[in-house]
Amino acid sequence: QLQGLVLLVEDWEDNCVLISWMLENLGLNCIVANNGSEAIHKALKEKPDLILMDIQMPVLDGMGATKALREKDFKKPIVALTANVMKEEVASYLSSGFDACLSKPIEKESFNETLAHYLPASPIAEEKVVSIHELTPEQEIQAIFVKNLPERLGALKTAVAAEDRKQTKFLV
Ligand code: MN
């Protein structure tokens, strides 16, 4: 079990639900932002101990948000969370102010290891997390999956028809 406040920045609602549950299971409190601009605002206001930052997002992407936060003197760890983890891509994240990079889909072991590297262990066993969830993980993921399926499927069909491999990879 760990302790701290994590700002999760991710534009897909289903990923937000899944990852926030993983954080809460580790004993961490969590707040969510859905794009880079919201992330900058929440990071400066709520002062999280760590940021998990998606790269591809509307309004302002993860690279832009991280650069802006570093310029505003935000010093806490920022971990990239992305499906694009080729060597050059990871190098560009690290040179833009990220501390580390986790791949999507998330591998639980490296996810837990990375968080444990940056955040302190909880001195109190089973310290109560203030959950942001009202439903069980299963109920919530199912509801969001069903809700977002038409939109996601539409975007995927468009990307496949356009032979846009990058976008296709990003949507699956
Ligand atoms: Mn995204």
PDB file of C-alpha atoms in Angstrom, residues 19 30 34 42 53 79 99 123 130 138 147 171:
ATOM      1  CA  ILE A  19      -6.782   3.279 -13.814  1.00  0.00           C
ATOM      2  CA  CYS A  30      -6.917  10.206  -7.088  1.00  0.00           C
ATOM      3  CA  ASN A  34      -9.565  14.775 -19.268  1.00  0.00           C
ATOM      4  CA  LYS A  42      -5.721  20.831 -11.467  1.00  0.00           C
ATOM      5  CA  MET A  53      -0.297  11.693 -18.084  1.00  0.00           C
ATOM      6  CA  VAL A  79       4.723   9.588 -15.735  1.00  0.00           C
ATOM      7  CA  ASP A  99      10.212  11.219 -15.462  1.00  0.00           C
ATOM      8  CA  PRO A 123       2.622   3.803   7.373  1.00  0.00           C
ATOM      9  CA  VAL A 130     -11.739   8.565  -0.285  1.00  0.00           C
ATOM     10  CA  GLU A 138     -17.410  -4.210 -12.839  1.00  0.00           C
ATOM     11  CA  LYS A 147     -22.119   4.004 -23.387  1.00  0.00           C
ATOM     12  CA  LEU A 171      -8.264   3.445 -30.621  1.00  0.00           C
TER      13      LEU A 171
END
